[in-house]
Coordinates of N, CA, C and O in Angstrom, one line a residue:
M1 N 0.8 -1.2 0.0 CA 0.0 0.0 0.0 C 0.9 1.2 0.0 O 1.9 1.3 0.7
N2 N 0.5 2.2 -0.8 CA 1.3 3.5 -0.9 C 1.0 4.4 0.3 O -0.1 4.5 0.8
S3 N 2.1 5.1 0.7 CA 1.9 6.1 1.7 C 1.2 7.3 1.2 O 1.2 7.6 0.0
I4 N 0.5 8.0 2.0 CA -0.2 9.3 1.6 C 0.8 10.4 1.6 O 0.7 11.4 0.8
F5 N 1.8 10.4 2.5 CA 2.9 11.3 2.5 C 4.0 10.7 3.3 O 3.8 9.8 4.2
S6 N 5.2 11.2 3.1 CA 6.4 10.8 3.9 C 7.2 12.0 4.3 O 7.1 13.1 3.6
T7 N 7.9 11.9 5.4 CA 8.9 12.9 5.8 C 10.3 12.2 5.8 O 10.4 11.0 5.3
V8 N 11.3 12.8 6.3 CA 12.6 12.2 6.3 C 12.6 10.9 7.1 O 13.1 9.9 6.6
R9 N 11.9 10.8 8.2 CA 11.9 9.6 9.1 C 10.6 8.9 9.1 O 10.6 7.8 9.7
L10 N 9.6 9.4 8.6 CA 8.2 8.8 8.8 C 7.5 8.6 7.4 O 7.7 9.4 6.5
S11 N 6.7 7.6 7.4 CA 5.7 7.5 6.3 C 4.4 7.2 6.9 O 4.2 6.6 7.9
I12 N 3.3 7.8 6.2 CA 2.0 7.8 6.7 C 1.2 6.9 5.7 O 1.1 7.2 4.5
Y13 N 0.5 5.9 6.3 CA -0.2 4.9 5.4 C -1.7 4.8 5.9 O -1.9 4.9 7.1
P14 N -2.6 4.4 5.0 CA -3.9 4.0 5.5 C -3.8 2.8 6.4 O -2.9 2.0 6.3
I15 N -4.7 2.7 7.4 CA -4.7 1.6 8.3 C -5.5 0.4 7.7 O -6.6 0.6 7.3
N16 N -4.9 -0.8 7.8 CA -5.6 -2.0 7.5 C -6.1 -2.6 8.8 O -5.2 -3.1 9.6
T17 N -7.4 -2.5 9.0 CA -7.9 -2.9 10.3 C -7.5 -4.3 10.7 O -7.2 -4.6 11.9
I18 N -7.4 -5.3 9.8 CA -7.1 -6.6 10.1 C -5.6 -6.8 10.4 O -5.2 -7.3 11.5
S19 N -4.7 -6.4 9.5 CA -3.3 -6.6 9.7 C -2.6 -5.6 10.7 O -1.5 -5.9 11.2
D20 N -3.2 -4.5 11.0 CA -2.5 -3.5 11.8 C -3.0 -3.5 13.3 O -2.5 -2.8 14.1
K21 N -4.0 -4.3 13.6 CA -4.6 -4.3 14.9 C -3.6 -4.5 16.0 O -3.6 -3.8 17.0
K22 N -2.7 -5.5 15.8 CA -1.7 -5.8 16.9 C -0.8 -4.6 17.2 O -0.5 -4.3 18.3
D23 N -0.3 -4.0 16.1 CA 0.6 -2.8 16.3 C -0.2 -1.7 17.0 O 0.4 -1.0 17.8
L24 N -1.4 -1.5 16.6 CA -2.2 -0.4 17.2 C -2.5 -0.6 18.7 O -2.5 0.3 19.5
L25 N -2.7 -1.9 19.0 CA -3.0 -2.2 20.4 C -1.8 -2.0 21.3 O -1.9 -1.6 22.5
L26 N -0.6 -2.1 20.7 CA 0.7 -1.8 21.5 C 0.6 -0.4 22.2 O 0.9 -0.3 23.3
Y27 N 0.4 0.6 21.3 CA 0.4 1.9 21.9 C -0.9 2.3 22.5 O -0.9 3.1 23.5
H28 N -2.0 1.8 22.1 CA -3.3 2.1 22.7 C -3.4 1.6 24.2 O -4.1 2.1 25.0
N29 N -2.6 0.5 24.5 CA -2.6 0.0 25.8 C -1.4 0.4 26.6 O -1.1 -0.1 27.7
D30 N -0.7 1.5 26.2 CA 0.4 2.1 26.9 C -0.2 3.3 27.6 O -0.5 4.3 26.9
N31 N -0.4 3.3 28.9 CA -1.0 4.4 29.7 C -0.3 5.7 29.5 O -1.0 6.8 29.4
L32 N 1.0 5.7 29.4 CA 1.7 6.9 29.2 C 1.4 7.5 27.8 O 1.1 8.7 27.7
T33 N 1.4 6.7 26.8 CA 1.1 7.2 25.5 C -0.3 7.8 25.4 O -0.5 8.8 24.8
M34 N -1.2 7.1 26.0 CA -2.7 7.5 25.9 C -3.1 8.5 26.9 O -4.2 8.9 27.0
R35 N -2.1 9.0 27.7 CA -2.4 9.9 28.8 C -3.2 11.2 28.3 O -4.1 11.7 29.0
W36 N -2.9 11.7 27.2 CA -3.5 12.9 26.7 C -4.7 12.7 25.7 O -5.1 13.6 25.0
I37 N -5.1 11.4 25.5 CA -6.1 11.1 24.5 C -7.5 11.0 25.3 O -7.6 10.1 26.1
P38 N -8.4 11.8 25.0 CA -9.7 11.8 25.7 C -10.7 10.8 25.2 O -11.6 11.1 24.5
N39 N -10.5 9.5 25.6 CA -11.4 8.5 25.1 C -12.1 7.7 26.1 O -12.9 6.9 25.9
G40 N -11.6 7.8 27.4 CA -12.2 7.1 28.5 C -11.7 5.6 28.6 O -12.0 5.0 29.5
H41 N -11.0 5.1 27.6 CA -10.5 3.7 27.6 C -9.3 3.6 28.5 O -8.4 4.4 28.4
K42 N -9.2 2.6 29.3 CA -8.0 2.2 30.0 C -7.3 1.0 29.4 O -6.1 0.9 29.4
V43 N -8.2 0.1 28.9 CA -7.7 -1.1 28.3 C -8.4 -1.2 26.9 O -9.6 -1.2 26.9
W44 N -7.6 -1.4 25.9 CA -8.2 -1.5 24.5 C -8.1 -3.0 24.1 O -7.1 -3.7 24.4
N45 N -9.1 -3.4 23.4 CA -9.1 -4.8 22.8 C -9.3 -4.6 21.3 O -9.5 -3.5 20.8
E46 N -9.3 -5.7 20.6 CA -9.4 -5.7 19.1 C -10.8 -5.1 18.7 O -10.8 -4.3 17.7
N47 N -11.8 -5.4 19.4 CA -13.1 -4.8 19.0 C -13.1 -3.3 19.2 O -13.8 -2.6 18.4
D48 N -12.4 -2.8 20.2 CA -12.3 -1.3 20.4 C -11.6 -0.7 19.2 O -12.0 0.4 18.8
I49 N -10.6 -1.3 18.8 CA -9.8 -0.8 17.6 C -10.7 -0.8 16.4 O -10.7 0.2 15.6
I50 N -11.4 -1.9 16.2 CA -12.2 -2.0 15.0 C -13.3 -0.9 15.0 O -13.6 -0.2 14.0
K51 N -13.9 -0.7 16.2 CA -14.9 0.3 16.3 C -14.4 1.7 16.1 O -14.9 2.5 15.3
K52 N -13.2 2.0 16.6 CA -12.5 3.3 16.4 C -12.2 3.5 14.9 O -12.5 4.6 14.4
L53 N -11.8 2.5 14.3 CA -11.4 2.7 12.9 C -12.5 2.6 11.9 O -12.4 2.9 10.7
S54 N -13.7 2.4 12.4 CA -14.9 2.3 11.5 C -15.2 3.6 10.8 O -15.8 3.7 9.7
I55 N -14.7 4.7 11.4 CA -14.9 6.1 10.7 C -14.2 6.1 9.4 O -14.5 6.9 8.6
N56 N -13.1 5.3 9.3 CA -12.3 5.4 8.0 C -13.2 4.9 6.8 O -12.8 5.4 5.7
T57 N -14.2 4.1 7.0 CA -15.0 3.7 5.8 C -15.6 4.9 5.1 O -15.7 4.8 3.9
T58 N -16.0 5.9 5.8 CA -16.5 7.1 5.1 C -15.5 8.2 4.9 O -15.6 8.9 3.9
L59 N -14.5 8.3 5.7 CA -13.5 9.4 5.6 C -12.4 9.1 4.6 O -11.9 10.1 4.0
Y60 N -12.0 7.9 4.4 CA -10.9 7.6 3.4 C -11.2 8.1 2.0 O -10.3 8.5 1.3
S61 N -12.5 8.0 1.6 CA -12.8 8.5 0.3 C -12.6 10.0 0.1 O -12.4 10.5 -1.0
K62 N -12.5 10.7 1.2 CA -12.3 12.1 1.2 C -10.9 12.5 1.6 O -10.5 13.6 1.8
K63 N -10.0 11.4 1.6 CA -8.6 11.6 2.0 C -8.5 12.0 3.5 O -7.4 12.6 3.9
L64 N -9.5 11.8 4.3 CA -9.5 12.1 5.7 C -9.5 10.7 6.5 O -9.6 9.7 5.9
G65 N -9.5 10.8 7.8 CA -9.5 9.6 8.6 C -8.3 9.4 9.5 O -7.5 10.3 9.6
L66 N -8.1 8.2 10.0 CA -7.0 7.8 10.8 C -6.0 7.0 10.0 O -6.3 6.1 9.2
Y67 N -4.7 7.4 10.1 CA -3.6 6.8 9.3 C -2.5 6.4 10.3 O -2.3 7.0 11.3
K68 N -1.8 5.3 9.9 CA -0.7 4.9 10.8 C 0.5 5.6 10.4 O 0.8 6.0 9.3
V69 N 1.4 5.8 11.5 CA 2.6 6.5 11.3 C 3.7 5.4 11.5 O 3.8 4.7 12.5
V70 N 4.5 5.3 10.4 CA 5.6 4.2 10.4 C 6.9 4.9 10.4 O 7.2 5.8 9.6
L71 N 7.8 4.4 11.2 CA 9.2 4.8 11.2 C 9.9 4.1 10.1 O 10.0 2.9 10.0
N72 N 10.4 5.0 9.2 CA 11.0 4.4 7.9 C 12.2 3.5 8.2 O 12.3 2.4 7.5
Q73 N 13.0 3.8 9.2 CA 14.2 3.0 9.4 C 13.9 1.6 9.8 O 14.7 0.7 9.4
T74 N 12.9 1.4 10.6 CA 12.5 0.0 11.1 C 11.3 -0.6 10.5 O 10.9 -1.7 10.8
N75 N 10.5 0.2 9.8 CA 9.2 -0.1 9.3 C 8.2 -0.5 10.4 O 7.3 -1.3 10.3
Q76 N 8.4 0.2 11.5 CA 7.6 -0.1 12.7 C 6.5 1.0 12.8 O 6.8 2.2 12.7
T77 N 5.3 0.6 13.1 CA 4.2 1.5 13.4 C 4.4 2.1 14.8 O 4.5 1.3 15.8
I78 N 4.5 3.4 14.8 CA 4.8 4.1 16.1 C 3.6 5.0 16.5 O 3.8 5.7 17.5
G79 N 2.5 5.0 15.8 CA 1.4 5.9 16.2 C 0.5 6.1 15.0 O 0.4 5.3 14.1
E80 N -0.3 7.2 15.2 CA -1.3 7.5 14.2 C -1.5 9.0 14.1 O -1.2 9.7 15.0
I81 N -2.0 9.4 12.9 CA -2.4 10.8 12.7 C -3.8 10.8 12.2 O -4.2 9.9 11.4
G82 N -4.6 11.7 12.7 CA -6.0 11.8 12.2 C -6.3 13.1 11.6 O -5.8 14.1 12.0
L83 N -7.1 13.0 10.5 CA -7.5 14.2 9.8 C -9.1 14.1 9.8 O -9.6 13.1 9.3
F84 N -9.7 15.1 10.3 CA -11.2 15.1 10.5 C -11.8 16.4 10.0 O -11.3 17.5 10.2
P85 N -13.1 16.2 9.5 CA -13.8 17.5 9.2 C -14.1 18.2 10.5 O -14.3 17.6 11.5
Y86 N -13.9 19.5 10.5 CA -14.1 20.3 11.7 C -15.5 20.8 11.7 O -15.9 21.6 10.8
P87 N -16.4 20.4 12.6 CA -17.8 20.7 12.6 C -18.2 22.1 12.7 O -19.2 22.6 12.2
D88 N -17.3 23.0 13.3 CA -17.7 24.4 13.5 C -17.3 25.3 12.3 O -17.8 26.4 12.3
N89 N -16.5 24.7 11.4 CA -16.2 25.6 10.2 C -15.7 24.6 9.1 O -14.7 24.0 9.2
E90 N -16.5 24.6 8.0 CA -16.2 23.6 6.9 C -14.9 24.0 6.2 O -14.4 23.2 5.4
N91 N -14.3 25.2 6.4 CA -13.1 25.6 5.8 C -11.9 25.1 6.6 O -10.7 25.3 6.2
Y92 N -12.1 24.4 7.7 CA -11.0 24.0 8.6 C -11.0 22.4 8.6 O -12.1 21.8 8.5
V93 N -9.9 21.9 8.8 CA -9.7 20.5 9.1 C -9.1 20.3 10.5 O -8.2 21.1 10.8
E94 N -9.5 19.3 11.2 CA -8.9 19.1 12.5 C -7.9 17.9 12.4 O -8.1 16.9 11.7
I95 N -6.8 18.1 13.1 CA -5.8 17.0 13.2 C -5.6 16.6 14.6 O -5.9 17.3 15.6
G96 N -5.2 15.4 14.8 CA -4.8 14.8 16.1 C -3.8 13.7 15.8 O -3.8 13.1 14.8
Y97 N -3.0 13.5 16.8 CA -2.0 12.4 16.6 C -1.7 11.7 17.9 O -1.9 12.3 19.0
I98 N -1.2 10.5 17.8 CA -0.6 9.7 18.9 C 0.7 9.2 18.5 O 0.8 8.6 17.4
I99 N 1.7 9.4 19.3 CA 3.0 8.8 19.1 C 3.3 7.9 20.3 O 3.2 8.4 21.4
H100 N 3.7 6.7 20.1 CA 4.0 5.8 21.2 C 5.1 6.4 22.0 O 6.1 6.9 21.5
S101 N 4.9 6.3 23.4 CA 5.8 7.1 24.3 C 7.3 6.8 24.2 O 8.1 7.7 24.4
P102 N 7.8 5.5 23.8 CA 9.2 5.4 23.6 C 9.8 6.3 22.5 O 11.0 6.4 22.5
F103 N 9.0 6.9 21.7 CA 9.5 7.7 20.6 C 9.3 9.2 20.9 O 9.6 10.0 20.0
W104 N 8.9 9.5 22.1 CA 8.8 10.9 22.5 C 10.1 11.6 22.6 O 11.1 10.9 22.8
K105 N 10.1 12.9 22.5 CA 11.3 13.7 22.7 C 12.4 13.4 21.7 O 13.6 13.6 22.0
S106 N 12.0 13.1 20.5 CA 13.0 12.8 19.4 C 12.7 13.7 18.2 O 13.4 13.5 17.2
G107 N 11.8 14.6 18.3 CA 11.4 15.5 17.2 C 10.5 14.8 16.2 O 10.1 15.5 15.2
L108 N 10.0 13.6 16.5 CA 9.1 13.0 15.5 C 7.7 13.6 15.5 O 7.1 13.7 14.4
G109 N 7.2 14.2 16.6 CA 6.0 14.9 16.6 C 6.0 16.1 15.7 O 5.1 16.4 14.9
T110 N 7.1 16.9 15.9 CA 7.3 18.1 15.0 C 7.4 17.7 13.6 O 6.7 18.3 12.7
E111 N 8.1 16.6 13.3 CA 8.2 16.2 11.9 C 6.9 15.7 11.3 O 6.5 16.0 10.2
L112 N 6.1 15.0 12.1 CA 4.8 14.5 11.7 C 3.9 15.6 11.4 O 3.2 15.7 10.4
V113 N 3.7 16.6 12.4 CA 2.8 17.7 12.2 C 3.2 18.6 11.1 O 2.4 19.1 10.3
S114 N 4.5 18.9 11.0 CA 5.0 19.6 9.8 C 4.6 19.0 8.5 O 4.2 19.6 7.6
G115 N 4.8 17.7 8.4 CA 4.5 16.9 7.2 C 3.0 17.0 6.9 O 2.6 17.1 5.8
V116 N 2.2 16.9 7.9 CA 0.7 16.9 7.7 C 0.3 18.3 7.3 O -0.7 18.4 6.5
I117 N 0.9 19.3 7.8 CA 0.6 20.7 7.4 C 0.9 20.8 5.9 O 0.0 21.3 5.2
E118 N 2.0 20.4 5.5 CA 2.4 20.5 4.1 C 1.4 19.6 3.2 O 0.9 20.1 2.2
Y119 N 1.1 18.4 3.7 CA 0.1 17.5 3.0 C -1.2 18.2 2.8 O -1.8 18.2 1.7
I120 N -1.7 18.8 3.9 CA -3.1 19.4 3.8 C -3.0 20.7 2.9 O -3.9 20.9 2.1
T121 N -1.9 21.4 3.0 CA -1.8 22.7 2.2 C -1.8 22.3 0.7 O -2.4 23.0 -0.1
I122 N -1.1 21.2 0.3 CA -1.0 20.9 -1.1 C -2.3 20.2 -1.6 O -2.7 20.4 -2.8
N123 N -2.9 19.3 -0.8 CA -3.9 18.4 -1.3 C -5.4 18.9 -1.0 O -6.3 18.2 -1.5
F124 N -5.6 19.9 -0.2 CA -6.9 20.3 0.2 C -7.1 21.8 -0.1 O -6.2 22.5 -0.2
Q125 N -8.4 22.2 0.0 CA -8.7 23.6 -0.1 C -9.0 24.3 1.3 O -9.5 25.4 1.3
Y126 N -8.7 23.6 2.4 CA -8.9 24.1 3.7 C -8.1 25.4 3.9 O -7.0 25.5 3.4
T127 N -8.7 26.3 4.7 CA -7.9 27.5 5.0 C -7.3 27.5 6.4 O -6.6 28.5 6.7
G128 N -7.6 26.5 7.2 CA -7.1 26.4 8.5 C -7.0 25.0 9.0 O -7.8 24.1 8.6
I129 N -6.1 24.8 10.0 CA -6.0 23.5 10.6 C -6.2 23.7 12.1 O -5.6 24.6 12.7
I130 N -7.1 22.9 12.7 CA -7.4 23.0 14.1 C -6.7 21.8 14.8 O -6.7 20.7 14.4
A131 N -6.2 22.1 16.0 CA -5.6 21.1 16.9 C -6.2 21.4 18.3 O -6.2 22.5 18.8
Q132 N -6.8 20.4 18.9 CA -7.4 20.5 20.2 C -6.6 19.6 21.2 O -6.2 18.5 20.9
L133 N -6.3 20.2 22.4 CA -5.5 19.4 23.3 C -5.7 19.9 24.8 O -6.3 21.0 25.0
Y134 N -5.4 19.0 25.7 CA -5.5 19.4 27.1 C -4.5 20.5 27.4 O -3.3 20.4 26.9
S135 N -4.8 21.4 28.3 CA -3.9 22.5 28.6 C -2.6 22.0 29.3 O -1.6 22.6 29.2
Q136 N -2.7 20.8 30.0 CA -1.6 20.3 30.7 C -0.6 19.6 29.8 O 0.5 19.2 30.2
N137 N -1.0 19.3 28.5 CA -0.1 18.7 27.5 C 0.9 19.7 27.0 O 0.7 20.2 25.9
T138 N 1.9 20.0 27.8 CA 2.8 21.0 27.4 C 3.6 20.7 26.2 O 4.0 21.6 25.4
A139 N 3.9 19.5 25.9 CA 4.7 19.1 24.7 C 3.9 19.4 23.5 O 4.5 20.1 22.5
S140 N 2.6 19.1 23.4 CA 1.8 19.4 22.2 C 1.6 20.9 22.1 O 1.5 21.4 21.0
K141 N 1.4 21.5 23.2 CA 1.2 23.0 23.3 C 2.4 23.7 22.6 O 2.3 24.5 21.8
K142 N 3.6 23.3 23.1 CA 4.8 23.9 22.5 C 5.0 23.6 21.0 O 5.4 24.4 20.3
L143 N 4.7 22.3 20.7 CA 4.7 22.0 19.2 C 3.8 22.8 18.4 O 4.3 23.4 17.4
C144 N 2.6 23.0 18.8 CA 1.6 23.8 18.1 C 2.2 25.3 17.9 O 2.2 25.8 16.8
E145 N 2.6 25.8 19.0 CA 3.1 27.2 19.0 C 4.4 27.3 18.1 O 4.5 28.3 17.3
K146 N 5.3 26.3 18.2 CA 6.5 26.3 17.3 C 6.1 26.3 15.9 O 6.8 26.9 15.0
L147 N 5.1 25.6 15.5 CA 4.7 25.4 14.1 C 3.7 26.5 13.6 O 3.1 26.3 12.5
G148 N 3.5 27.5 14.4 CA 2.7 28.7 13.9 C 1.2 28.6 14.2 O 0.4 29.3 13.6
F149 N 0.8 27.7 15.1 CA -0.6 27.6 15.5 C -0.9 28.7 16.5 O 0.0 29.0 17.3
N150 N -2.0 29.3 16.4 CA -2.4 30.4 17.4 C -3.5 29.9 18.3 O -4.5 29.2 17.8
L151 N -3.5 30.3 19.5 CA -4.5 29.9 20.5 C -5.8 30.5 20.1 O -5.9 31.8 20.0
L152 N -6.8 29.7 19.8 CA -8.1 30.2 19.3 C -9.1 30.4 20.5 O -9.8 31.3 20.7
S153 N -9.1 29.3 21.4 CA -9.9 29.4 22.6 C -9.5 28.4 23.7 O -8.7 27.5 23.4
E154 N -9.9 28.7 24.9 CA -9.7 27.8 26.0 C -11.1 27.5 26.6 O -11.9 28.3 26.8
E155 N -11.3 26.2 26.8 CA -12.6 25.7 27.2 C -12.5 24.8 28.4 O -11.7 23.9 28.5
N156 N -13.4 25.0 29.4 CA -13.4 24.1 30.6 C -14.2 22.9 30.1 O -15.3 23.0 29.5
I157 N -13.6 21.7 30.5 CA -14.3 20.4 30.1 C -14.4 19.6 31.4 O -14.1 20.0 32.5
A158 N -14.8 18.4 31.3 CA -15.0 17.5 32.4 C -13.8 17.3 33.2 O -12.7 17.5 32.8
N159 N -14.0 16.9 34.5 CA -12.9 16.5 35.4 C -11.9 17.7 35.7 O -10.7 17.4 35.8
N160 N -12.5 18.9 35.7 CA -11.6 20.1 36.0 C -10.5 20.2 35.0 O -9.4 20.8 35.3
Q161 N -10.7 19.7 33.8 CA -9.7 19.9 32.7 C -10.0 21.1 31.9 O -11.1 21.6 31.9
Q162 N -9.0 21.5 31.2 CA -9.2 22.6 30.3 C -8.7 22.2 28.9 O -7.6 21.6 28.8
K163 N -9.5 22.5 27.9 CA -9.1 22.2 26.5 C -8.7 23.4 25.8 O -9.3 24.5 25.9
L164 N -7.5 23.3 25.1 CA -7.1 24.4 24.3 C -7.4 24.1 22.8 O -7.2 23.0 22.4
V165 N -7.8 25.1 22.1 CA -8.1 24.9 20.6 C -7.1 25.9 19.9 O -7.2 27.1 20.1
Y166 N -6.3 25.3 19.1 CA -5.3 26.0 18.3 C -5.7 26.0 16.8 O -6.3 25.1 16.3
L167 N -5.4 27.1 16.1 CA -5.7 27.3 14.7 C -4.4 27.7 14.0 O -3.7 28.6 14.4
K168 N -4.1 27.0 12.9 CA -3.0 27.4 12.0 C -3.7 27.8 10.7 O -4.4 27.0 10.0
N169 N -3.5 29.0 10.3 CA -4.0 29.5 9.0 C -3.1 29.0 7.9 O -1.9 29.0 8.1
I170 N -3.7 28.5 6.8 CA -3.0 28.0 5.7 C -2.9 29.0 4.6 O -4.0 29.5 4.2
S171 N -1.7 29.3 4.1 CA -1.6 30.2 3.0 C -1.2 29.3 1.8 O -0.3 28.5 1.8
K172 N -2.0 29.4 0.7 CA -1.7 28.7 -0.5 C -0.6 29.3 -1.3 O -0.5 30.5 -1.3
L173 N 0.2 28.4 -1.8 CA 1.4 28.9 -2.6 C 1.0 29.4 -3.9 O 0.1 29.0 -4.5

């Protein structure tokens, strides 16, 4: 299967629900990795993964959905990147990503998000990219700010948490 885009160290591929389940379960069941993912799951099983990936049946035809992130050097799946329609503004696309915790603090998040910004800019007509994250997720907050995202709003959510919504305006070349 062909990648949708690649960076120096990463390639992004559509997820094959059957053959990729085992790799996806590795990081979904790592509590540190999933610390900032608001899904309510503590333990994931194959049915949970299948249910989560069911959105791809409608989104892949639009080049949106969840994609696996593969480390080029080892061909290892180390996470996922999601591209979703943003319900509050049809001119925006929302992104979200998960990188398995053993690969944190190596610049892969920056490389991944930089790559997806370029991919969206080239392949879509969106005028903005939205990223939503917990205010306590300082690594993702710094990443967004480093890559030119601006804080759009702060919202109080469940469990005394605060959600930050960032926007990156896209300028077409």
